[in-house]
Short mmCIF file of C-alpha atoms and ligand atoms in Angstrom, two decimals:
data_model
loop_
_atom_site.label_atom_id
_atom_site.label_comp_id
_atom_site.label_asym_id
_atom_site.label_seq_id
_atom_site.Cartn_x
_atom_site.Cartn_y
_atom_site.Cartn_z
CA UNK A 23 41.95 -38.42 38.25
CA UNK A 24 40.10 -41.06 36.86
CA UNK A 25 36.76 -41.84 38.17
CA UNK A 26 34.03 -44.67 37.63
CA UNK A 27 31.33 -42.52 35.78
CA UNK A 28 27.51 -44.50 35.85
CA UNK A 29 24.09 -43.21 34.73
CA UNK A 30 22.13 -43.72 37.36
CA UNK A 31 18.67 -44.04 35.95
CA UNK A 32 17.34 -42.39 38.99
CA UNK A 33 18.37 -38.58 38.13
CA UNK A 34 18.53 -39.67 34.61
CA UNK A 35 22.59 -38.30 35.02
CA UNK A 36 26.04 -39.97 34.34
CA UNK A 37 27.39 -39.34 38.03
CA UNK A 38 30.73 -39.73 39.10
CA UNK A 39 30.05 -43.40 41.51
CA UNK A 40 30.67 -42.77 44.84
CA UNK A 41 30.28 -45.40 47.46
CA UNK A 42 28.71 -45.31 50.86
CA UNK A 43 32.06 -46.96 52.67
CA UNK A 44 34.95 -45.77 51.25
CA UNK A 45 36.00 -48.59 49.67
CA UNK A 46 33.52 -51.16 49.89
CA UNK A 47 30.58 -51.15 47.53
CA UNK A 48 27.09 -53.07 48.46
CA UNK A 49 25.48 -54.11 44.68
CA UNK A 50 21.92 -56.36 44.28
CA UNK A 51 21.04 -57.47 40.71
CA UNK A 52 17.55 -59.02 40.72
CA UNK A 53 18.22 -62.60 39.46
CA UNK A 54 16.88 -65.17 37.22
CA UNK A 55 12.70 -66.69 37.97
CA UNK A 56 13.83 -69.99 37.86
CA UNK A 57 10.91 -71.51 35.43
CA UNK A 58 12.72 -72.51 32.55
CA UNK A 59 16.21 -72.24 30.78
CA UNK A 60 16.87 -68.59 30.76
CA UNK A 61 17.28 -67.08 27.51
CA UNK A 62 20.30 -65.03 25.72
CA UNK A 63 18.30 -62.34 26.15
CA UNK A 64 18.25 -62.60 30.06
CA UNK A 65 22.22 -63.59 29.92
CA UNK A 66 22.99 -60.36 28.29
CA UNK A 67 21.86 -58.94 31.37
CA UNK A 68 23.43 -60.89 33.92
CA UNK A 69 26.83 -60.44 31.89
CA UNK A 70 26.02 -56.45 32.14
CA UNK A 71 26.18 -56.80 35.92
CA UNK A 72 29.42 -58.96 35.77
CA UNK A 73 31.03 -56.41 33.60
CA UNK A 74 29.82 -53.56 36.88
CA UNK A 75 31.15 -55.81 39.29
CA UNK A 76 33.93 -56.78 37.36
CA UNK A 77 34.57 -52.63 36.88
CA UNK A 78 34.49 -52.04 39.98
CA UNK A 79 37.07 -54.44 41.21
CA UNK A 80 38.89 -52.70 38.11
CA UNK A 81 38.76 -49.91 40.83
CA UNK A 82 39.95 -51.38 43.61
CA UNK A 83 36.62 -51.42 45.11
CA UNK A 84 35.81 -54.89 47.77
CA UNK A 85 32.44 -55.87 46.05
CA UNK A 86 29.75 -57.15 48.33
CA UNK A 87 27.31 -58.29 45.51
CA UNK A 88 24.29 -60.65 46.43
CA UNK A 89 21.73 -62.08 43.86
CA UNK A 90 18.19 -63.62 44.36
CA UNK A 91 16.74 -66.28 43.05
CA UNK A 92 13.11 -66.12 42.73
CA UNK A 93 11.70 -69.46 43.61
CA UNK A 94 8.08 -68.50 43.79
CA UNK A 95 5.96 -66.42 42.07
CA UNK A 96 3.16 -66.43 39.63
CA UNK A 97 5.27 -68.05 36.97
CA UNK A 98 6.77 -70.64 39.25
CA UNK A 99 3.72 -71.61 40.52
CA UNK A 100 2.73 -72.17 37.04
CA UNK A 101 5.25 -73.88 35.40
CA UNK A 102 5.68 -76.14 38.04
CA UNK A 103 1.74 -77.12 37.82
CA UNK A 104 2.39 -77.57 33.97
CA UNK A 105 5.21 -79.62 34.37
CA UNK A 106 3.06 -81.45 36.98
CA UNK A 107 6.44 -81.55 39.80
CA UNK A 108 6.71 -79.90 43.01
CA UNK A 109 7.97 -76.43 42.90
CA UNK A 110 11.14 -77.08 44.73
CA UNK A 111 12.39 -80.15 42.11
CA UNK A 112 11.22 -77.31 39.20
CA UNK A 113 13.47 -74.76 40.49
CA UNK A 114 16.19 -76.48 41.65
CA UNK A 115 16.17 -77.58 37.87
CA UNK A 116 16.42 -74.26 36.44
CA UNK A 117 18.76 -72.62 39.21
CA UNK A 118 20.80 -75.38 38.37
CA UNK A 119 20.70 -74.90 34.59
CA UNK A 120 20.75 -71.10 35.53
CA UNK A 121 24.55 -71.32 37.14
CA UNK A 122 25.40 -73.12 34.57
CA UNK A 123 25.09 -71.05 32.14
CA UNK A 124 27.31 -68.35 34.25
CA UNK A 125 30.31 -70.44 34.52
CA UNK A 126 30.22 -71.18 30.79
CA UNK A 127 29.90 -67.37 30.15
CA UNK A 128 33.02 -66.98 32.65
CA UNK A 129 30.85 -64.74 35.02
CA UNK A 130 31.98 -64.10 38.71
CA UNK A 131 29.36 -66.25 40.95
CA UNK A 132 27.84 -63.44 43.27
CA UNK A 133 29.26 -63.02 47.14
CA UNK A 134 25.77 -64.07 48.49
CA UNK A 135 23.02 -65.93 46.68
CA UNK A 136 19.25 -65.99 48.41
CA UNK A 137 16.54 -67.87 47.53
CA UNK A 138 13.20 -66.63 48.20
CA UNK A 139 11.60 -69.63 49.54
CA UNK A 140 14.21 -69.56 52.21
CA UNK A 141 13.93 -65.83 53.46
CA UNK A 142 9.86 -65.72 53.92
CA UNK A 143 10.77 -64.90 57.83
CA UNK A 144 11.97 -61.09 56.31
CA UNK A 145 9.43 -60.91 54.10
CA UNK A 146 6.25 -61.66 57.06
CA UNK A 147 8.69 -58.90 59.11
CA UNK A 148 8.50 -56.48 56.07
CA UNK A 149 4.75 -56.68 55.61
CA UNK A 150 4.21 -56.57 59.29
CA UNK A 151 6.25 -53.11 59.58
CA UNK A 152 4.30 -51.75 56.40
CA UNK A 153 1.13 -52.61 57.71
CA UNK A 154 1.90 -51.04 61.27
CA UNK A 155 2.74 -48.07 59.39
CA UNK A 156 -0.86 -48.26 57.31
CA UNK A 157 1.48 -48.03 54.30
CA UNK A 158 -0.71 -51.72 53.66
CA UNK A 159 -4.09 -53.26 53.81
CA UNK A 160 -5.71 -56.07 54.21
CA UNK A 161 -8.49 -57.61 51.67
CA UNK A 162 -9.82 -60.24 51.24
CA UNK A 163 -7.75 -62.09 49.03
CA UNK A 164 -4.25 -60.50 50.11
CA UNK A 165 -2.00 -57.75 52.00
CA UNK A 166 -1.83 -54.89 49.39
CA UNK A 167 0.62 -51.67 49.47
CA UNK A 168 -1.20 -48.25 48.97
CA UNK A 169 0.88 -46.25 46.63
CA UNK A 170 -1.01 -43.70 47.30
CA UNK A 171 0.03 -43.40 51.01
CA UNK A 172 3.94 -43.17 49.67
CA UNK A 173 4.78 -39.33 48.97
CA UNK A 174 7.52 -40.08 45.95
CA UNK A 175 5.96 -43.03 44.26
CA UNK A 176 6.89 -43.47 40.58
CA UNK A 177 10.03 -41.46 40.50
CA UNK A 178 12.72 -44.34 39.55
CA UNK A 179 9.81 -44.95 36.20
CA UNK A 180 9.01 -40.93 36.30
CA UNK A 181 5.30 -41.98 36.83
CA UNK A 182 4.38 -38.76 38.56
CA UNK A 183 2.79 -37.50 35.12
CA UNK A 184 0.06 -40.51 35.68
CA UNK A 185 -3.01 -40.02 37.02
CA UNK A 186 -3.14 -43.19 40.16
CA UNK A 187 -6.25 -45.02 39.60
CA UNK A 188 -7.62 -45.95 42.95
CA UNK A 189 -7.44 -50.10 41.89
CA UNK A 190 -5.29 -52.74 43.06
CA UNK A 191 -3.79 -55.90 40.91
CA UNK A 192 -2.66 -59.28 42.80
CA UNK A 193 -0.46 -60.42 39.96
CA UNK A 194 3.06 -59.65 39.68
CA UNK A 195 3.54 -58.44 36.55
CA UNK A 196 1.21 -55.49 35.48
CA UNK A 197 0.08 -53.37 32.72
CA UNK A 198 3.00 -50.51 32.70
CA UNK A 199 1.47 -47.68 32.05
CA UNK A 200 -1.13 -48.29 35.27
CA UNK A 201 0.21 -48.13 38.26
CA UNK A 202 -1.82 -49.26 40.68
CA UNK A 203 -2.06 -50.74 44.60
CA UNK A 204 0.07 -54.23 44.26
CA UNK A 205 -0.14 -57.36 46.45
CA UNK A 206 2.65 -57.56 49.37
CA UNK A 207 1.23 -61.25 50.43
CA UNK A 208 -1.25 -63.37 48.69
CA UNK A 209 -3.70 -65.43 50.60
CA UNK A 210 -4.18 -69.36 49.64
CA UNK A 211 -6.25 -70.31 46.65
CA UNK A 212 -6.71 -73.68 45.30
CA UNK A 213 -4.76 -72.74 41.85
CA UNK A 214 -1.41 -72.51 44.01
CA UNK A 215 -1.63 -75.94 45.07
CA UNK A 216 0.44 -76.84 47.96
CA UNK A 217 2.78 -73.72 48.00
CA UNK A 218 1.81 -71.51 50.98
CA UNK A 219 3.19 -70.36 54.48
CA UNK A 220 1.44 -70.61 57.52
CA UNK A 221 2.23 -67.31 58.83
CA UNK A 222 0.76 -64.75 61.54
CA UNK A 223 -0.40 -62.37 58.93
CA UNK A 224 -1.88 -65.54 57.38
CA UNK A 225 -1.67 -68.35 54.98
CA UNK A 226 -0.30 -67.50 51.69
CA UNK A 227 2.70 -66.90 49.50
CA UNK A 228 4.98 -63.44 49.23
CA UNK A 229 4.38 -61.12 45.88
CA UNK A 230 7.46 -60.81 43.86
CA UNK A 231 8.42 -57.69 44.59
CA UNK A 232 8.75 -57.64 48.36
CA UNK A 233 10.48 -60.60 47.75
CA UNK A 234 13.91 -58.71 46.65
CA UNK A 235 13.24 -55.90 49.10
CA UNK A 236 13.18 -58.45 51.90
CA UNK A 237 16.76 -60.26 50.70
CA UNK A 238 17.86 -56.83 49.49
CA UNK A 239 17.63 -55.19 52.83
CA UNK A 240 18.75 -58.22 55.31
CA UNK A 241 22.11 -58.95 52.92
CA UNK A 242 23.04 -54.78 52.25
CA UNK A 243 20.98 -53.15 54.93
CA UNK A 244 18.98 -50.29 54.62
CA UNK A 245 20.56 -48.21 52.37
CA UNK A 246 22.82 -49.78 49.47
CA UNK A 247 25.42 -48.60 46.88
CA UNK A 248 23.89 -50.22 43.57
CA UNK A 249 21.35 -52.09 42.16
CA UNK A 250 20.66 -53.44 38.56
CA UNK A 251 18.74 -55.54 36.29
CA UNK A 252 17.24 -55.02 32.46
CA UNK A 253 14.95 -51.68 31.84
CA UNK A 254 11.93 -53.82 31.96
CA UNK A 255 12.12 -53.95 35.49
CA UNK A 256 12.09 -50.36 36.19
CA UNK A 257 8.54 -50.27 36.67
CA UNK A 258 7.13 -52.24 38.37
CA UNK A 259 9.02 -54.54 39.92
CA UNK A 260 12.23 -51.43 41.25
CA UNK A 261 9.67 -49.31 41.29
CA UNK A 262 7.40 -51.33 44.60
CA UNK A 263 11.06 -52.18 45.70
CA UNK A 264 11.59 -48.66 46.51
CA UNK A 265 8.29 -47.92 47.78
CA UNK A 266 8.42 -50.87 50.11
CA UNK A 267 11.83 -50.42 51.53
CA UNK A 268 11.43 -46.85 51.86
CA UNK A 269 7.88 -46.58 53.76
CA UNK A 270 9.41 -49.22 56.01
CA UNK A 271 12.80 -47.81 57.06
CA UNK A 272 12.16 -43.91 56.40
CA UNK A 273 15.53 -44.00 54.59
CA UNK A 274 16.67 -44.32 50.88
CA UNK A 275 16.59 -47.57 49.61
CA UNK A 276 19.64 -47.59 47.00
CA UNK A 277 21.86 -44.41 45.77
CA UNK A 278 22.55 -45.93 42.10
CA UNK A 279 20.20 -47.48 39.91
CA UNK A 280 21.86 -49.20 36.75
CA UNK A 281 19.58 -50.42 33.53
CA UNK A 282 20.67 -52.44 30.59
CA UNK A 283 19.08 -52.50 27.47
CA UNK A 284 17.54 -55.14 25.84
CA UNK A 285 18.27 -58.04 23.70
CA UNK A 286 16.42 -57.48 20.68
CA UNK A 287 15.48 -60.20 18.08
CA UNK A 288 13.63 -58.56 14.53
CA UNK A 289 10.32 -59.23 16.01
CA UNK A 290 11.68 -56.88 19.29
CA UNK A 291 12.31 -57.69 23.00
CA UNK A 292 13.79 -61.07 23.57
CA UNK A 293 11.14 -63.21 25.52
CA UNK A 294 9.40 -66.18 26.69
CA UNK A 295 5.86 -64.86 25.94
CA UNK A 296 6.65 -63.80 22.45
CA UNK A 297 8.16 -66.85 21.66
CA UNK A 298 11.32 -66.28 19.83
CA UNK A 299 13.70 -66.76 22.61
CA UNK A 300 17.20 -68.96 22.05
CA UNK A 301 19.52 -70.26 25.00
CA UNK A 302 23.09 -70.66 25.14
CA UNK A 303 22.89 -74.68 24.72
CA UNK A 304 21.01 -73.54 21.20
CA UNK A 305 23.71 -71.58 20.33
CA UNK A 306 26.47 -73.82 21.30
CA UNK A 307 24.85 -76.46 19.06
CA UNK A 308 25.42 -74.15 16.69
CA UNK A 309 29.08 -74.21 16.68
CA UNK A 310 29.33 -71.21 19.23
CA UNK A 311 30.89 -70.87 22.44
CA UNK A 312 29.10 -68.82 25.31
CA UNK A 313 32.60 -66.77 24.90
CA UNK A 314 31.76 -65.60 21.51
CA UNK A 315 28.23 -64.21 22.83
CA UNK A 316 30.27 -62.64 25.30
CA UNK A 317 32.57 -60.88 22.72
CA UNK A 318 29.20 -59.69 20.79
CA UNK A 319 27.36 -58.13 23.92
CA UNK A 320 30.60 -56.35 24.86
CA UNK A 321 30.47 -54.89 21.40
CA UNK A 322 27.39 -53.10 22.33
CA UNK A 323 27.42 -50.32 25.02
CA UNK A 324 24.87 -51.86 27.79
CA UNK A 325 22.23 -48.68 27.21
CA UNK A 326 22.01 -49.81 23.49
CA UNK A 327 19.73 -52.73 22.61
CA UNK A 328 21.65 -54.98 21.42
CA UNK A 329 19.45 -56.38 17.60
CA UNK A 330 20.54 -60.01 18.07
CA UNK A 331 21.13 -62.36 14.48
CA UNK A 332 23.73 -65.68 13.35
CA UNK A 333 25.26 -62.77 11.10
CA UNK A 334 26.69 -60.53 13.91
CA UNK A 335 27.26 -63.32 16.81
CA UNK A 336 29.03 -65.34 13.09
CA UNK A 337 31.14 -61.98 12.98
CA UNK A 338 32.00 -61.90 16.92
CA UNK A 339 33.51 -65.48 16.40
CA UNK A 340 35.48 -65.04 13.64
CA UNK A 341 37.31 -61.91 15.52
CA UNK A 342 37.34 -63.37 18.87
CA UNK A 343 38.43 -66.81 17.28
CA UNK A 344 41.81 -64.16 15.27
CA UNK A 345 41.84 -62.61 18.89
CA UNK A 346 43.09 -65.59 20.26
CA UNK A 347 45.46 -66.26 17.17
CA UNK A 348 46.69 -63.60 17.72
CA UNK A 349 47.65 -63.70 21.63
CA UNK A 350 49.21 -67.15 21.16
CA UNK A 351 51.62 -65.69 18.27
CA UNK A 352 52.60 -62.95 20.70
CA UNK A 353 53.27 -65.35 23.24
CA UNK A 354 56.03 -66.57 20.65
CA UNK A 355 57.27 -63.93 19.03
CA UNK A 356 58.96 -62.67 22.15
CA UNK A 357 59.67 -59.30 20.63
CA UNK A 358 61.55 -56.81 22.74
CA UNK A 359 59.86 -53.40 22.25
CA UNK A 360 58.94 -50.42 24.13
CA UNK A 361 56.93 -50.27 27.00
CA UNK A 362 53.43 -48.70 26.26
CA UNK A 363 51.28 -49.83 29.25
CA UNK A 364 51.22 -46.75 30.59
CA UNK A 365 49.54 -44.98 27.80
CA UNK A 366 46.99 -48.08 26.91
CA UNK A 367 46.42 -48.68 31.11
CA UNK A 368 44.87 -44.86 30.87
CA UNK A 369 42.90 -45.40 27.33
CA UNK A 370 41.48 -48.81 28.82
CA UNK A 371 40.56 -47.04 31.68
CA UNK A 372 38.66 -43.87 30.67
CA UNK A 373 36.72 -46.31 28.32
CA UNK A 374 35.39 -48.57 31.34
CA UNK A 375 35.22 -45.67 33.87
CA UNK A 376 32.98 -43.52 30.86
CA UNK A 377 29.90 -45.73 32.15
CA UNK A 378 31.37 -49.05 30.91
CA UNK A 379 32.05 -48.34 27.42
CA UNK A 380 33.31 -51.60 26.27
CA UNK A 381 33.30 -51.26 22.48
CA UNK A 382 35.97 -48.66 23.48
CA UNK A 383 37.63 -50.77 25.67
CA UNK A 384 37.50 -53.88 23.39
CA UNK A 385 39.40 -51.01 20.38
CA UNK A 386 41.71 -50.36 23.16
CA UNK A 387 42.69 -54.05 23.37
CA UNK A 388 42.93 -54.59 19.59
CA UNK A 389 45.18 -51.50 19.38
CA UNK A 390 47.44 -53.52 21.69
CA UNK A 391 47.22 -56.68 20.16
CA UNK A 392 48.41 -55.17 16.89
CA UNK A 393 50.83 -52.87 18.09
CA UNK A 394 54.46 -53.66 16.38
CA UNK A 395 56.33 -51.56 18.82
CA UNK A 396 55.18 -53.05 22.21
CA UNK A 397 57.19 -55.13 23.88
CA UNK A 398 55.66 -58.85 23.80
CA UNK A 399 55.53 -59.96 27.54
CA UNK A 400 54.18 -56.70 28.82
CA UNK A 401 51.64 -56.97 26.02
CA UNK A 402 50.53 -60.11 27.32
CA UNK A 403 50.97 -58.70 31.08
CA UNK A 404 48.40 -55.66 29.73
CA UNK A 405 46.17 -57.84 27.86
CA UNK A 406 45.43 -60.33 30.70
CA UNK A 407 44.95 -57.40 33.09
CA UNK A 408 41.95 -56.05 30.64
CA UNK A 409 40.43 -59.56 30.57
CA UNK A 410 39.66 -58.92 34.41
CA UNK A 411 37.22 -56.92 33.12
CA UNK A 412 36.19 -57.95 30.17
CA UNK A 413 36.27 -61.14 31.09
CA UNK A 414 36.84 -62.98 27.59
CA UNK A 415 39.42 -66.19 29.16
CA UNK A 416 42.29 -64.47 27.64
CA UNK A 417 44.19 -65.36 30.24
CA UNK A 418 43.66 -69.12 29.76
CA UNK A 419 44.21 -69.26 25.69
CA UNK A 420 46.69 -71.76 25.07
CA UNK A 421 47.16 -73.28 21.09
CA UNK A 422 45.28 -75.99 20.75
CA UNK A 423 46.72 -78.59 18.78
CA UNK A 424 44.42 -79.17 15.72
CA UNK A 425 43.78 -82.90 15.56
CA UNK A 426 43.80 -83.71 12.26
CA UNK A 427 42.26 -86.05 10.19
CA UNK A 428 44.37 -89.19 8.78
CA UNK A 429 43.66 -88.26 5.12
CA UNK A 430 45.39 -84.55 6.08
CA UNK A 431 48.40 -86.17 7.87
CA UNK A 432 49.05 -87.91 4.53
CA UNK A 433 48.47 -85.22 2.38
CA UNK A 434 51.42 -83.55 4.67
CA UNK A 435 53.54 -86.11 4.67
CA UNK A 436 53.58 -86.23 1.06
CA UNK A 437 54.27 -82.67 0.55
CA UNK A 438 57.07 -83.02 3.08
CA UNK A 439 59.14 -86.08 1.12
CA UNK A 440 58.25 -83.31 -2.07
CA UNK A 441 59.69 -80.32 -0.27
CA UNK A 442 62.45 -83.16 0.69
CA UNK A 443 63.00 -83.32 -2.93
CA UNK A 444 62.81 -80.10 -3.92
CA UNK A 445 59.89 -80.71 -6.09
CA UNK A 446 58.16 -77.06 -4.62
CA UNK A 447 55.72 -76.66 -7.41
CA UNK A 448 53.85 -80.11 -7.07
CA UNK A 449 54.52 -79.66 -3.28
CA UNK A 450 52.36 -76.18 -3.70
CA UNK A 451 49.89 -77.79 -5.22
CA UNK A 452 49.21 -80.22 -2.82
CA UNK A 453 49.19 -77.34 -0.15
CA UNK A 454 46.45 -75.61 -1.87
CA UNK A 455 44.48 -78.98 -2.23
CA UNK A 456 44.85 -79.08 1.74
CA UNK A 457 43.50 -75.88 1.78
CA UNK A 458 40.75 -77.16 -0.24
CA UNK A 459 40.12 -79.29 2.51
CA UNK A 460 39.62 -76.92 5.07
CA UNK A 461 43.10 -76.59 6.92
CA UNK A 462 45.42 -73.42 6.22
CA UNK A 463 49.48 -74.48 6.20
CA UNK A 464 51.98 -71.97 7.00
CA UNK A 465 55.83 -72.73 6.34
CA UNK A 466 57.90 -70.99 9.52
CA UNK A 467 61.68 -71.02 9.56
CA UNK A 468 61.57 -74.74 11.98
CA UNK A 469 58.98 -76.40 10.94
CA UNK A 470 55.60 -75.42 9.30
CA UNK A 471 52.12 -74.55 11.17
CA UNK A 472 49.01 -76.02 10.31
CA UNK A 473 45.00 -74.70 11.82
CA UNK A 474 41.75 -75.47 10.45
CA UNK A 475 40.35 -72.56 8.26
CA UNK A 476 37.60 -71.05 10.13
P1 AMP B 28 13.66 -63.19 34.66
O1 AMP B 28 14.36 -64.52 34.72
O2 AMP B 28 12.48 -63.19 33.72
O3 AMP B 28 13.31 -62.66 36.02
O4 AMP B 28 14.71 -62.18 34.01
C1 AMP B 28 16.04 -62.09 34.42
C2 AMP B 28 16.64 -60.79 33.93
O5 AMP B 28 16.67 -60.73 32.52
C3 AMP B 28 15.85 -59.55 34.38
O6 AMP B 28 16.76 -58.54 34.80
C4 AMP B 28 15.10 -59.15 33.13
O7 AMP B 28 14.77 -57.81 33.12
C5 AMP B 28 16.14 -59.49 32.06
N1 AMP B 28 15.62 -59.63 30.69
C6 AMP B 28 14.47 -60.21 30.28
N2 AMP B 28 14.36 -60.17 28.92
C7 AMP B 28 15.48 -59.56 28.45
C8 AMP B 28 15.97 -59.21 27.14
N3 AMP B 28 15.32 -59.51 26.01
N4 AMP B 28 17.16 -58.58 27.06
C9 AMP B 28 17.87 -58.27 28.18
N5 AMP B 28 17.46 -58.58 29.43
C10 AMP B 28 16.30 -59.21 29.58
ZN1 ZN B 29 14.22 -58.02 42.03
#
């Protein structure tokens, strides 16, 4: 038996995944704040939940995977002042940007998408039950959640060791190692403009956090298979979502908790406030596809940080750029061989199923790519099947004629009327000036083969 082995960060364990329904499994990642252009850092981790969902699939699981988009917060609020436009033409800006970015990194749109603008009806209901329950409070200048009042606070982060200060903080984001009373609903000031809700627990605007309990809950119900985002989210933000869901229903919020690692740069984490971020329109204006920054995160097991530089995603091309060489010469070759898939459909498989080990997986696809005794069309058969995990467009590689420039063509057609003549040596010599020039000619037994030296 093969099973689909995750660490759950929540018993710090690799458990064997089991779903609630047998064969349906209910997954939330917390998506992008739609404020600006999200960063490679951020796309590492939505391609980490692709590559779960994707896995799962693998499995012959039905996924039921829904995604928020957080359309206000503190930083929304923010930007959008900064940018001086309303808050809806700022997000719908960056959402839009956002999906972008996913279909160019060939990741499966989620099932269900919510924005939190449009489910503040959950949210008032949320707050209304935690506040019946005096798991929240009402101040002045917002609806707080006591963490005191909840018995098993802190356990996703293992907090418990922390001494609770009796304090309370109305931003969203919060010093880490504090953990402290956190605003459910924030009442109306002046610096947040014209975004509020006129509500019956008042006029104001939703914290983040209850935000994705709120969407969480209503799309998965009370009690959900998976949820994931990057480590930095642990505490706080998953750390209020369970608190919140589980004061209000009585029940456990999610059974598996999945954490990638970051996206490093030399200075450390990837991110906005540190300034050294880089998004995938940088990159590609750097003669890089978002498939080759694809190929380098799957290089990296997703609990590794990933140390980002040109160097390594300048290595991930060049393989990923002989990858594809190499498919479209098997399609060709049409060599009859043995029949392996059995043996690599089991090696591919423990290596995904061993909590998503794709540096394994990606060997295991190499090792069939270069294997000389595999029969060519179930190689390709094999190969696509891997890609609906990996999700590289392997599927889709087709030779692309190289379009050449005028001088080339008459550099060829000069060493063809040479070959013609049997004049090989000065016909060699003008190959190696067109390789001079940047394109690579091979002679095959019909013809010859030309591509542009990478
Ligand atoms: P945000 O748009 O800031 O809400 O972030 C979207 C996702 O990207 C969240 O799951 C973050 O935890 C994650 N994230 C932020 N910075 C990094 C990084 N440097 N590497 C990997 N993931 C990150
Ligand atoms: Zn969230």
């Amino acid at each position: 038996m093969n099973e689909l082995k995750l660490y759950n960060t929540l018993t710090r364990k690799i458990e064997t995944f089991k779903p609630i329904k047998k064969k349906q499994v209910g997954m939330y990642s917390c998506g992008p704040t739609v404020y600006n252009c999200a960063h490679i850092g951020n796309l590492r981790t939505f391609i980490l939940n692709d590559l779960l969902k994707r896995t799962l699939i693998y499995n012959n699981y039905k996924v039921k995977h829904v995604m928020n988009i957080t359309d206000v917060d503190d930083k929304t609020i923010k930007a959008s002042q900064e940018e001086n436009i309303s808050l809806n033409e700022l997000t719908t800006k960056y959402e839009k940007s956002f999906f972008q970015d996913v279909e160019e990194l060939n990741i499966i749109k989620p099932n269900i998408t919510l924005r939190a603008t449009e489910n503040i009806k959950e949210v008032i209901n949320l707050i209304k039950i935690l506040l019946e329950k005096s798991y929240a409070y009402k101040t002045s200048d917002g609806i707080y959640f006591s963490i005191s009042k909840f018995k098993n606070y802190g356990k996703l982060a293992q907090l418990e060791k922390i001494k609770i200060k009796k304090s309370r903080v109305l931003t969203d984001e919060y010093d880490k190692t504090n953990p402290q009373d956190f605003a459910l609903w924030k009442f109306h000031t002046s610096s947040d403009g014209d975004v509020f809700w006129e509500t019956e627990i008042g006029r104001g605007r939703p914290g983040w956090h209850i935000e994705c309990s709120a969407m969480a809950m209503k799309s998965l119900g009370k009690t959900f298979d998976i949820h994931s985002g990057a480590v930095d989210l642990m505490f706080p933000h998953h750390t209020n979502e369970i608190a919140q869901s589980e004061a209000a229903t009585g029940k456990k919020f999610v059974n598996f908790w999945i954490h990638g690692e970051f996206l490093n740069m030399k200075e450390g984490k990837m991110s906005k406030s540190l300034g050294n971020i880089l998004t995938l329109k940088e990159i590609k204006s750097q003669g890089f596809s978002p498939l080759h920054f694809r190929y380098l995160c799957l290089l990296t097991h997703y609990r590794k940080p990933l140390n980002f530089t040109f160097e390594n995603l300048e290595a991930a091309k060049n393989t990923y750029e002989r990858l594809k060489r190499k498919i479209i010469e098997i399609k060709k070759e049409r060599l009859k061989g043995q029949d392996k898939t059995k043996y690599y459909n089991l090696t591919f498989l423990e290596a995904i199923n061993d909590e998503l080990n794709t540096p394994k997986a990606i060997q295991t696809l190499w090792q069939v790519v270069d294997d000389l005794n595999f029969d060519s069309k179930l190689k390709i058969k094999l190969i696509e099947k891997f890609d609906s995990v990996l999700g590289l467009g392997l599927k889709k590689i087709k030779e692309e004629k190289a379009k050449l420039p005028v001088y080339i063509k008459e550099l060829i057609i000069g060493r063809q009327e040479l070959r013609k003549q049997k004049k090989f040596a000065e016909a060699d010599m003008l190959r190696e000036k067109i390789k001079s020039l940047g394109y690579l000619i091979e002679d095959k037994p019909n013809g010859f083969e030309i591509r542009k030296v990478e």
